[in-house]
Each structure stands twice: as structure tokens, then as C-alpha cells.
Amino acid sequence: MTTTPEPPAPAGYAPFAHLTAPNSALYRRTMRTFLAAKERFAVHLRPEDVHAALPAAERPAELDTVVDALDKLVKWGNLRADPDTARVTAVEDFYRKRFVYQLTRAGEAAEEALSAYDEALGRRGALQAVALHDIVTQLRALLVLGAEEVADPAKTYLALDALASRFAALAENARAFMGSLQRTIDLHDVEEEVFLAYKDRLIQYLERFIQDLITLGGRIAQLILELEDGDGIAPLLRTAAAREAADASPEDAEHAEREAYARWTGRWDGLAAWFISRDGRESQARLLRGRALGAIPQLLAVVRALNERRAGRSDRSADFRTLARWFAEAPDDDARHRLWRTAFGLHPARHLTVDAETLAARTARPVPAATPWAAAEPLRISPQLRRTGSYERRGKPRKVEDRSEARRHLAQIAAKQAAETATARARLATDGVTRLSALGDLDPLAFGLFLQLLGDALATWRPGMTHTSATSNDGSMEIRLTALDDGRTAEITTLGGTFRGPDHTVEIIDLTEGDSRR
């Protein structure tokens, strides 16, 4: 028995033609059926096999519909059709159209591409704070290897490979997460209940990652600079490149190590640019921090818009667009004048009324809409208004709800929070210029306020700067930060652990006290 060779791959992108063709859903389900059969090591499928494998809710009623879909996929190059000689039992069977179908290389490649597309499109990503810890660990391992007289090639390669993998995953997941976060903000009106339930956890998640990025990002930048000091990273990159090039084929051996070294250098430069601002460009970590910080008020603005929409607040721009359409659709000027008076309140005063006699007179002698008020027929005033001076509806007034207890509770909470914040400001305020290392132990509230101030100051730092200052968002505190070159490390002890970083001189001013030093 001879095997029919597979036809050549179709020109262009014909295997993707079924995506835009009519009845594309059936084509996609049919191709998935062949992929599932391949996982079970089934090579060929008959039309009835495909028909039976389709989901019952989506299965065509007629087998001929599946046969037509299979023939179209063969035409586009996704499938290959071979004569089905296994079921021939009589001479007449040779003249009947019977085929078995299997995937072609082009069809399988198209399905792999579509799977990758679907996976990338649905990927949400994550802000991986754990990856920051792993990057710190691998950089410390490289510092140890760089201090050795001759670095171990295997350990060096594994450390650099793990570092590159974790960094690539961190960068890719951060990009995917920020993209999905923006889609969440832009498409908030699709599922309001889900969004409102999700936003609190999302904001906490962003705040936690921002704190980790502030604390660990500076440590990573310092380790990178230590490795680059005296060109200490270059020998490690050459060692990894030599080990990688050892398995190159003979025809590539001559330039394999040079190309491998160029790849490792590019990876290291990408890592350094992600955490260190250079050549007038802000680091990607700082940009990510800014994007994450900016996403929080955007999310809160979305929540405000949802609450306003639920409360029935109208959208003035949408109202004016609707009104403009009504004006354009009005049949004549009289209708437009009536619409104008109705929309903008240009109608008779509410204390005037029209009785049956006036309506009959208006019907007999219509008054044009453009008639001035002074020239129009007078309107009769209601006798009730003339007698009582009031036009209000009689009845029991609505009961006023007593909210004094709720206001008192909210006032107590606000006073407690204000007192705690004032205590934290008093704890952080320095009597003049001091070192970060001299701040001592901080309670959680004071440490959180300190991290916000420090993050605001570092966000304004630019390459070449040695001094910066920033004011908190509420305008209650100011921080003045100056870099030192003595190489000392500052440590601040908190209940959650010890905060470490390069020591700086710092001056923190409580602006609510009206400090005279300003």
C-alpha cells in the first residue's frame, strides 16, 4: 500500500481563511476535533467520526454539512483528504466519494498560532512581588561568584539564566497586568457589580506591590551598581556565553561565543535599565510605579461615576446631544419653539393655571409660539391661590429621618483617624536635618506614612541629582532628601521587619504646625 504524500503548504495565509468565512464557528470546532484526536494518537477521521465528536448543542443535523466543511478545510490547506479504501466491499464502492481526513502541517501550525493568540489575548498578568525577591537573591549570588578568583562556569550560567528568566517573567507579567488593568478601567460599564466587588482587592494589591517596588527596587539598583563597579559583571557574562557556546555546531562555533556574549550583554542592559534611570531616561520600575499609582485614582473615579449613575445623576453632555437630535427632527419652527420652552423652562409660571374657558379660546384662536408675552392673551389666576396664597398639596408632611447618631459615629471615626495621623506626623517630624538611620523604630502607621513620603521624594529623583524635596498629597508634610557617598546603610525597624537602604540625610517637616524654617 502506498502512502499519499502531503500536498505542499498553501501560498500565503490560506489556512487562516476559515476564520473570516461564513460558518467559521463550525470550522473552528472541526479543527479542534482533529487536534483532540491527535492527542489520542488518532491519525485519520471519517466525516461521521467528526460529526459524532462535535458537541451535541453545536452539532449540525445533517452529516453533509460536516462533509462540506471538511472539503472547504481541505481546499484551504488545513486538512488532507485520502481515499477511504478500508470500507470498500464491492466494485460499486470504488465509484463513491469516500475520504478520510487528517491534519496538515499548515493546519496544525495555524491552530497553534490561534491557541497562542487566544492565550495572549486572555492573559491578565500579575505584579510579581516574589520575583523582586528572587532577583535580589540571584544578584547577591552573582556578587559572591564575582568575588571568586575564577568563577564556576556552571554556577555562573545557572545564576544568570535564573536571573534572566525571573526578570523576563516580571517584565512580561507587569506589562500584561497593566494592559488588563486599563481594560478593566475602560470597560467598567460592562459588569458593574463585579467591578465594584473587585476594586477594593485590586487597590490593596496595587498598594502592596508599590511598597515592595519601593523597598526592593532600590536594593536591586544598588546590587546592579555594585556588580557593574569596576566592570565586574563582564567576566561573568563572558563565562556564561562560553558555556552556552560550548554546544554550538561546528559551522557556528567560530562566532557562537561572540553572539552569546552579545545576547547576555543585552539582557543585562535591559535589567539595569528596568531598575536604574540613565541617560535622561526614567527606569521602567519608576514608570511602572507611576502607572500603578495613577491607576488607583482612576479606579476611584470609575467608582464615583458608577455611584453617580446609580443615584440617577444625569449626564449633561448626553442630554444636550439628545436635545440637539430632537431639534433636528422637529417638523417646523413652532415645534422647535415649544421644545425650547419645555427644555429650558420657558413656560408659564407654575402659579398660573388654564381653565376650560381659556383652552376653548386658545383652540378657537391659536397663539403662535413666537408671540411676545405682553401681546398674548392674559391667563386667569387660580382662585385658590388668590384666597390662600399657597398652591401646596394638603396632607401629612414626610417624616424627617434622624441621622444624628450616624453623624456622631462618623465624627468619632474621623477624629480618631485624624489623631492617629497627627501622632504619626509628630513621630516622623525631625528637628532639623538628620540621617535616615537615626529615625529609629517606627510603628505601622508612622512607617506607612514614611514610605509614602519617601516614595514621593524618590519619584522626583533624576539622574545626576543629589538633593530633592517633595510634599505629601494632602499638603501636610514635606520631605527633603540628600544622597550621601559614604556607603553606609540605613536600617529602620518595624513590626513587619527591618527596612534597609542607602543612607541619606533627611528633613521631615510637619506643615500643619506652621514650621518657621520654611
JSON list of N, CA and C in Angstrom, two decimals, residues 352-408:
[
{"chain": "A", "resi": 352, "resn": "LEU", "atom": "N", "xyz": [-49.78, 79.98, 37.74]},
{"chain": "A", "resi": 352, "resn": "LEU", "atom": "CA", "xyz": [-50.86, 80.31, 36.82]},
{"chain": "A", "resi": 352, "resn": "LEU", "atom": "C", "xyz": [-51.49, 79.03, 36.31]},
{"chain": "A", "resi": 353, "resn": "THR", "atom": "N", "xyz": [-52.77, 79.09, 36.01]},
{"chain": "A", "resi": 353, "resn": "THR", "atom": "CA", "xyz": [-53.46, 77.90, 35.53]},
{"chain": "A", "resi": 353, "resn": "THR", "atom": "C", "xyz": [-54.34, 78.27, 34.34]},
{"chain": "A", "resi": 354, "resn": "VAL", "atom": "N", "xyz": [-54.68, 77.29, 33.56]},
{"chain": "A", "resi": 354, "resn": "VAL", "atom": "CA", "xyz": [-55.55, 77.46, 32.39]},
{"chain": "A", "resi": 354, "resn": "VAL", "atom": "C", "xyz": [-56.82, 76.67, 32.63]},
{"chain": "A", "resi": 355, "resn": "ASP", "atom": "N", "xyz": [-57.96, 77.35, 32.58]},
{"chain": "A", "resi": 355, "resn": "ASP", "atom": "CA", "xyz": [-59.21, 76.65, 32.78]},
{"chain": "A", "resi": 355, "resn": "ASP", "atom": "C", "xyz": [-59.81, 76.26, 31.43]},
{"chain": "A", "resi": 356, "resn": "ALA", "atom": "N", "xyz": [-60.97, 75.62, 31.48]},
{"chain": "A", "resi": 356, "resn": "ALA", "atom": "CA", "xyz": [-61.60, 75.13, 30.25]},
{"chain": "A", "resi": 356, "resn": "ALA", "atom": "C", "xyz": [-61.97, 76.26, 29.30]},
{"chain": "A", "resi": 357, "resn": "GLU", "atom": "N", "xyz": [-62.38, 77.37, 29.87]},
{"chain": "A", "resi": 357, "resn": "GLU", "atom": "CA", "xyz": [-62.76, 78.51, 29.03]},
{"chain": "A", "resi": 357, "resn": "GLU", "atom": "C", "xyz": [-61.56, 79.04, 28.26]},
{"chain": "A", "resi": 358, "resn": "THR", "atom": "N", "xyz": [-60.40, 79.14, 28.91]},
{"chain": "A", "resi": 358, "resn": "THR", "atom": "CA", "xyz": [-59.18, 79.61, 28.25]},
{"chain": "A", "resi": 358, "resn": "THR", "atom": "C", "xyz": [-58.74, 78.64, 27.17]},
{"chain": "A", "resi": 359, "resn": "LEU", "atom": "N", "xyz": [-58.83, 77.32, 27.47]},
{"chain": "A", "resi": 359, "resn": "LEU", "atom": "CA", "xyz": [-58.44, 76.33, 26.47]},
{"chain": "A", "resi": 359, "resn": "LEU", "atom": "C", "xyz": [-59.32, 76.42, 25.23]},
{"chain": "A", "resi": 360, "resn": "ALA", "atom": "N", "xyz": [-60.61, 76.63, 25.44]},
{"chain": "A", "resi": 360, "resn": "ALA", "atom": "CA", "xyz": [-61.51, 76.75, 24.29]},
{"chain": "A", "resi": 360, "resn": "ALA", "atom": "C", "xyz": [-61.17, 77.97, 23.45]},
{"chain": "A", "resi": 361, "resn": "ALA", "atom": "N", "xyz": [-60.81, 79.07, 24.14]},
{"chain": "A", "resi": 361, "resn": "ALA", "atom": "CA", "xyz": [-60.44, 80.27, 23.41]},
{"chain": "A", "resi": 361, "resn": "ALA", "atom": "C", "xyz": [-59.14, 80.05, 22.63]},
{"chain": "A", "resi": 362, "resn": "ARG", "atom": "N", "xyz": [-58.19, 79.36, 23.22]},
{"chain": "A", "resi": 362, "resn": "ARG", "atom": "CA", "xyz": [-56.93, 79.08, 22.53]},
{"chain": "A", "resi": 362, "resn": "ARG", "atom": "C", "xyz": [-57.15, 78.18, 21.32]},
{"chain": "A", "resi": 363, "resn": "THR", "atom": "N", "xyz": [-58.09, 77.23, 21.46]},
{"chain": "A", "resi": 363, "resn": "THR", "atom": "CA", "xyz": [-58.37, 76.33, 20.33]},
{"chain": "A", "resi": 363, "resn": "THR", "atom": "C", "xyz": [-59.02, 77.10, 19.17]},
{"chain": "A", "resi": 364, "resn": "ALA", "atom": "N", "xyz": [-59.90, 78.06, 19.55]},
{"chain": "A", "resi": 364, "resn": "ALA", "atom": "CA", "xyz": [-60.56, 78.84, 18.50]},
{"chain": "A", "resi": 364, "resn": "ALA", "atom": "C", "xyz": [-59.61, 79.84, 17.85]},
{"chain": "A", "resi": 365, "resn": "ARG", "atom": "N", "xyz": [-58.74, 80.41, 18.68]},
{"chain": "A", "resi": 365, "resn": "ARG", "atom": "CA", "xyz": [-57.79, 81.40, 18.16]},
{"chain": "A", "resi": 365, "resn": "ARG", "atom": "C", "xyz": [-56.38, 81.01, 18.61]},
{"chain": "A", "resi": 366, "resn": "PRO", "atom": "N", "xyz": [-55.71, 80.12, 17.86]},
{"chain": "A", "resi": 366, "resn": "PRO", "atom": "CA", "xyz": [-54.36, 79.69, 18.28]},
{"chain": "A", "resi": 366, "resn": "PRO", "atom": "C", "xyz": [-53.39, 80.86, 18.34]},
{"chain": "A", "resi": 367, "resn": "VAL", "atom": "N", "xyz": [-52.52, 80.80, 19.36]},
{"chain": "A", "resi": 367, "resn": "VAL", "atom": "CA", "xyz": [-51.50, 81.84, 19.54]},
{"chain": "A", "resi": 367, "resn": "VAL", "atom": "C", "xyz": [-50.17, 81.28, 19.04]},
{"chain": "A", "resi": 368, "resn": "PRO", "atom": "N", "xyz": [-49.53, 81.92, 18.07]},
{"chain": "A", "resi": 368, "resn": "PRO", "atom": "CA", "xyz": [-48.23, 81.41, 17.58]},
{"chain": "A", "resi": 368, "resn": "PRO", "atom": "C", "xyz": [-47.20, 81.35, 18.71]},
{"chain": "A", "resi": 369, "resn": "ALA", "atom": "N", "xyz": [-46.25, 80.42, 18.56]},
{"chain": "A", "resi": 369, "resn": "ALA", "atom": "CA", "xyz": [-45.25, 80.24, 19.61]},
{"chain": "A", "resi": 369, "resn": "ALA", "atom": "C", "xyz": [-44.34, 81.44, 19.76]},
{"chain": "A", "resi": 370, "resn": "ALA", "atom": "N", "xyz": [-44.18, 82.23, 18.69]},
{"chain": "A", "resi": 370, "resn": "ALA", "atom": "CA", "xyz": [-43.28, 83.38, 18.74]},
{"chain": "A", "resi": 370, "resn": "ALA", "atom": "C", "xyz": [-43.96, 84.64, 19.27]},
{"chain": "A", "resi": 371, "resn": "THR", "atom": "N", "xyz": [-45.22, 84.57, 19.72]},
{"chain": "A", "resi": 371, "resn": "THR", "atom": "CA", "xyz": [-45.94, 85.75, 20.21]},
{"chain": "A", "resi": 371, "resn": "THR", "atom": "C", "xyz": [-45.32, 86.26, 21.50]},
{"chain": "A", "resi": 372, "resn": "PRO", "atom": "N", "xyz": [-44.98, 87.54, 21.60]},
{"chain": "A", "resi": 372, "resn": "PRO", "atom": "CA", "xyz": [-44.42, 88.06, 22.86]},
{"chain": "A", "resi": 372, "resn": "PRO", "atom": "C", "xyz": [-45.41, 87.91, 24.00]},
{"chain": "A", "resi": 373, "resn": "TRP", "atom": "N", "xyz": [-44.90, 87.85, 25.21]},
{"chain": "A", "resi": 373, "resn": "TRP", "atom": "CA", "xyz": [-45.73, 87.67, 26.39]},
{"chain": "A", "resi": 373, "resn": "TRP", "atom": "C", "xyz": [-46.71, 88.83, 26.55]},
{"chain": "A", "resi": 374, "resn": "ALA", "atom": "N", "xyz": [-46.21, 90.04, 26.32]},
{"chain": "A", "resi": 374, "resn": "ALA", "atom": "CA", "xyz": [-47.07, 91.21, 26.53]},
{"chain": "A", "resi": 374, "resn": "ALA", "atom": "C", "xyz": [-48.20, 91.27, 25.53]},
{"chain": "A", "resi": 375, "resn": "ALA", "atom": "N", "xyz": [-48.01, 90.72, 24.33]},
{"chain": "A", "resi": 375, "resn": "ALA", "atom": "CA", "xyz": [-49.04, 90.79, 23.29]},
{"chain": "A", "resi": 375, "resn": "ALA", "atom": "C", "xyz": [-50.01, 89.62, 23.32]},
{"chain": "A", "resi": 376, "resn": "ALA", "atom": "N", "xyz": [-49.74, 88.62, 24.14]},
{"chain": "A", "resi": 376, "resn": "ALA", "atom": "CA", "xyz": [-50.60, 87.43, 24.20]},
{"chain": "A", "resi": 376, "resn": "ALA", "atom": "C", "xyz": [-51.80, 87.69, 25.09]},
{"chain": "A", "resi": 377, "resn": "GLU", "atom": "N", "xyz": [-52.82, 86.83, 24.95]},
{"chain": "A", "resi": 377, "resn": "GLU", "atom": "CA", "xyz": [-54.00, 86.92, 25.80]},
{"chain": "A", "resi": 377, "resn": "GLU", "atom": "C", "xyz": [-53.61, 86.64, 27.25]},
{"chain": "A", "resi": 378, "resn": "PRO", "atom": "N", "xyz": [-54.20, 87.33, 28.19]},
{"chain": "A", "resi": 378, "resn": "PRO", "atom": "CA", "xyz": [-53.86, 87.07, 29.60]},
{"chain": "A", "resi": 378, "resn": "PRO", "atom": "C", "xyz": [-54.35, 85.71, 30.07]},
{"chain": "A", "resi": 379, "resn": "LEU", "atom": "N", "xyz": [-53.71, 85.19, 31.09]},
{"chain": "A", "resi": 379, "resn": "LEU", "atom": "CA", "xyz": [-54.09, 83.92, 31.70]},
{"chain": "A", "resi": 379, "resn": "LEU", "atom": "C", "xyz": [-54.77, 84.20, 33.02]},
{"chain": "A", "resi": 380, "resn": "ARG", "atom": "N", "xyz": [-55.74, 83.35, 33.35]},
{"chain": "A", "resi": 380, "resn": "ARG", "atom": "CA", "xyz": [-56.50, 83.53, 34.58]},
{"chain": "A", "resi": 380, "resn": "ARG", "atom": "C", "xyz": [-55.75, 82.89, 35.75]},
{"chain": "A", "resi": 381, "resn": "ILE", "atom": "N", "xyz": [-55.71, 83.57, 36.87]},
{"chain": "A", "resi": 381, "resn": "ILE", "atom": "CA", "xyz": [-55.05, 83.08, 38.07]},
{"chain": "A", "resi": 381, "resn": "ILE", "atom": "C", "xyz": [-56.02, 82.23, 38.87]},
{"chain": "A", "resi": 382, "resn": "SER", "atom": "N", "xyz": [-55.53, 81.16, 39.45]},
{"chain": "A", "resi": 382, "resn": "SER", "atom": "CA", "xyz": [-56.38, 80.24, 40.21]},
{"chain": "A", "resi": 382, "resn": "SER", "atom": "C", "xyz": [-57.00, 80.95, 41.41]},
{"chain": "A", "resi": 383, "resn": "PRO", "atom": "N", "xyz": [-58.28, 80.79, 41.61]},
{"chain": "A", "resi": 383, "resn": "PRO", "atom": "CA", "xyz": [-58.92, 81.40, 42.80]},
{"chain": "A", "resi": 383, "resn": "PRO", "atom": "C", "xyz": [-58.33, 80.88, 44.11]},
{"chain": "A", "resi": 384, "resn": "GLN", "atom": "N", "xyz": [-57.92, 79.62, 44.14]},
{"chain": "A", "resi": 384, "resn": "GLN", "atom": "CA", "xyz": [-57.33, 79.06, 45.36]},
{"chain": "A", "resi": 384, "resn": "GLN", "atom": "C", "xyz": [-56.06, 79.80, 45.74]},
{"chain": "A", "resi": 385, "resn": "LEU", "atom": "N", "xyz": [-55.24, 80.12, 44.75]},
{"chain": "A", "resi": 385, "resn": "LEU", "atom": "CA", "xyz": [-54.01, 80.85, 45.03]},
{"chain": "A", "resi": 385, "resn": "LEU", "atom": "C", "xyz": [-54.34, 82.26, 45.52]},
{"chain": "A", "resi": 386, "resn": "ARG", "atom": "N", "xyz": [-55.39, 82.85, 44.94]},
{"chain": "A", "resi": 386, "resn": "ARG", "atom": "CA", "xyz": [-55.75, 84.21, 45.35]},
{"chain": "A", "resi": 386, "resn": "ARG", "atom": "C", "xyz": [-56.25, 84.21, 46.80]},
{"chain": "A", "resi": 387, "resn": "ARG", "atom": "N", "xyz": [-56.97, 83.17, 47.19]},
{"chain": "A", "resi": 387, "resn": "ARG", "atom": "CA", "xyz": [-57.55, 83.13, 48.54]},
{"chain": "A", "resi": 387, "resn": "ARG", "atom": "C", "xyz": [-56.52, 82.76, 49.60]},
{"chain": "A", "resi": 388, "resn": "THR", "atom": "N", "xyz": [-55.75, 81.69, 49.35]},
{"chain": "A", "resi": 388, "resn": "THR", "atom": "CA", "xyz": [-54.87, 81.14, 50.39]},
{"chain": "A", "resi": 388, "resn": "THR", "atom": "C", "xyz": [-53.42, 81.59, 50.26]},
{"chain": "A", "resi": 389, "resn": "GLY", "atom": "N", "xyz": [-53.04, 82.03, 49.09]},
{"chain": "A", "resi": 389, "resn": "GLY", "atom": "CA", "xyz": [-51.63, 82.40, 48.89]},
{"chain": "A", "resi": 389, "resn": "GLY", "atom": "C", "xyz": [-50.71, 81.20, 48.80]},
{"chain": "A", "resi": 390, "resn": "SER", "atom": "N", "xyz": [-51.27, 79.98, 48.71]},
{"chain": "A", "resi": 390, "resn": "SER", "atom": "CA", "xyz": [-50.47, 78.75, 48.65]},
{"chain": "A", "resi": 390, "resn": "SER", "atom": "C", "xyz": [-51.08, 77.82, 47.64]},
{"chain": "A", "resi": 391, "resn": "TYR", "atom": "N", "xyz": [-50.22, 77.05, 46.98]},
{"chain": "A", "resi": 391, "resn": "TYR", "atom": "CA", "xyz": [-50.67, 76.09, 46.00]},
{"chain": "A", "resi": 391, "resn": "TYR", "atom": "C", "xyz": [-50.20, 74.69, 46.37]},
{"chain": "A", "resi": 392, "resn": "GLU", "atom": "N", "xyz": [-49.83, 74.49, 47.65]},
{"chain": "A", "resi": 392, "resn": "GLU", "atom": "CA", "xyz": [-49.26, 73.22, 48.09]},
{"chain": "A", "resi": 392, "resn": "GLU", "atom": "C", "xyz": [-50.35, 72.18, 48.27]},
{"chain": "A", "resi": 393, "resn": "ARG", "atom": "N", "xyz": [-49.96, 70.94, 48.14]},
{"chain": "A", "resi": 393, "resn": "ARG", "atom": "CA", "xyz": [-50.88, 69.82, 48.31]},
{"chain": "A", "resi": 393, "resn": "ARG", "atom": "C", "xyz": [-51.08, 69.56, 49.80]},
{"chain": "A", "resi": 394, "resn": "ARG", "atom": "N", "xyz": [-52.31, 69.32, 50.18]},
{"chain": "A", "resi": 394, "resn": "ARG", "atom": "CA", "xyz": [-52.62, 69.06, 51.57]},
{"chain": "A", "resi": 394, "resn": "ARG", "atom": "C", "xyz": [-52.21, 67.64, 51.95]},
{"chain": "A", "resi": 395, "resn": "GLY", "atom": "N", "xyz": [-51.92, 67.45, 53.20]},
{"chain": "A", "resi": 395, "resn": "GLY", "atom": "CA", "xyz": [-51.57, 66.11, 53.66]},
{"chain": "A", "resi": 395, "resn": "GLY", "atom": "C", "xyz": [-50.49, 66.17, 54.72]},
{"chain": "A", "resi": 396, "resn": "LYS", "atom": "N", "xyz": [-50.19, 65.01, 55.32]},
{"chain": "A", "resi": 396, "resn": "LYS", "atom": "CA", "xyz": [-49.19, 64.91, 56.38]},
{"chain": "A", "resi": 396, "resn": "LYS", "atom": "C", "xyz": [-47.80, 65.05, 55.79]},
{"chain": "A", "resi": 397, "resn": "PRO", "atom": "N", "xyz": [-46.96, 65.91, 56.35]},
{"chain": "A", "resi": 397, "resn": "PRO", "atom": "CA", "xyz": [-45.59, 66.07, 55.81]},
{"chain": "A", "resi": 397, "resn": "PRO", "atom": "C", "xyz": [-44.77, 64.80, 56.02]},
{"chain": "A", "resi": 398, "resn": "ARG", "atom": "N", "xyz": [-43.79, 64.64, 55.16]},
{"chain": "A", "resi": 398, "resn": "ARG", "atom": "CA", "xyz": [-42.91, 63.47, 55.24]},
{"chain": "A", "resi": 398, "resn": "ARG", "atom": "C", "xyz": [-42.07, 63.52, 56.53]},
{"chain": "A", "resi": 399, "resn": "LYS", "atom": "N", "xyz": [-41.94, 62.36, 57.14]},
{"chain": "A", "resi": 399, "resn": "LYS", "atom": "CA", "xyz": [-41.16, 62.28, 58.38]},
{"chain": "A", "resi": 399, "resn": "LYS", "atom": "C", "xyz": [-39.67, 62.45, 58.09]},
{"chain": "A", "resi": 400, "resn": "VAL", "atom": "N", "xyz": [-39.04, 63.29, 58.85]},
{"chain": "A", "resi": 400, "resn": "VAL", "atom": "CA", "xyz": [-37.60, 63.55, 58.68]},
{"chain": "A", "resi": 400, "resn": "VAL", "atom": "C", "xyz": [-36.81, 62.51, 59.46]},
{"chain": "A", "resi": 401, "resn": "GLU", "atom": "N", "xyz": [-35.90, 61.85, 58.77]},
{"chain": "A", "resi": 401, "resn": "GLU", "atom": "CA", "xyz": [-35.09, 60.81, 59.41]},
{"chain": "A", "resi": 401, "resn": "GLU", "atom": "C", "xyz": [-33.99, 61.44, 60.26]},
{"chain": "A", "resi": 402, "resn": "ASP", "atom": "N", "xyz": [-33.84, 60.92, 61.46]},
{"chain": "A", "resi": 402, "resn": "ASP", "atom": "CA", "xyz": [-32.83, 61.42, 62.39]},
{"chain": "A", "resi": 402, "resn": "ASP", "atom": "C", "xyz": [-31.50, 60.73, 62.09]},
{"chain": "A", "resi": 403, "resn": "ARG", "atom": "N", "xyz": [-30.54, 61.48, 61.61]},
{"chain": "A", "resi": 403, "resn": "ARG", "atom": "CA", "xyz": [-29.22, 60.93, 61.28]},
{"chain": "A", "resi": 403, "resn": "ARG", "atom": "C", "xyz": [-28.14, 61.40, 62.25]},
{"chain": "A", "resi": 404, "resn": "SER", "atom": "N", "xyz": [-28.54, 61.91, 63.39]},
{"chain": "A", "resi": 404, "resn": "SER", "atom": "CA", "xyz": [-27.56, 62.45, 64.32]},
{"chain": "A", "resi": 404, "resn": "SER", "atom": "C", "xyz": [-26.62, 61.38, 64.85]},
{"chain": "A", "resi": 405, "resn": "GLU", "atom": "N", "xyz": [-27.15, 60.16, 65.11]},
{"chain": "A", "resi": 405, "resn": "GLU", "atom": "CA", "xyz": [-26.30, 59.09, 65.63]},
{"chain": "A", "resi": 405, "resn": "GLU", "atom": "C", "xyz": [-25.25, 58.67, 64.59]},
{"chain": "A", "resi": 406, "resn": "ALA", "atom": "N", "xyz": [-25.66, 58.56, 63.32]},
{"chain": "A", "resi": 406, "resn": "ALA", "atom": "CA", "xyz": [-24.71, 58.20, 62.27]},
{"chain": "A", "resi": 406, "resn": "ALA", "atom": "C", "xyz": [-23.66, 59.28, 62.09]},
{"chain": "A", "resi": 407, "resn": "ARG", "atom": "N", "xyz": [-24.09, 60.55, 62.15]},
{"chain": "A", "resi": 407, "resn": "ARG", "atom": "CA", "xyz": [-23.10, 61.64, 62.03]},
{"chain": "A", "resi": 407, "resn": "ARG", "atom": "C", "xyz": [-22.13, 61.63, 63.21]},
{"chain": "A", "resi": 408, "resn": "ARG", "atom": "N", "xyz": [-22.65, 61.34, 64.41]},
{"chain": "A", "resi": 408, "resn": "ARG", "atom": "CA", "xyz": [-21.77, 61.29, 65.58]},
{"chain": "A", "resi": 408, "resn": "ARG", "atom": "C", "xyz": [-20.75, 60.15, 65.45]}
]
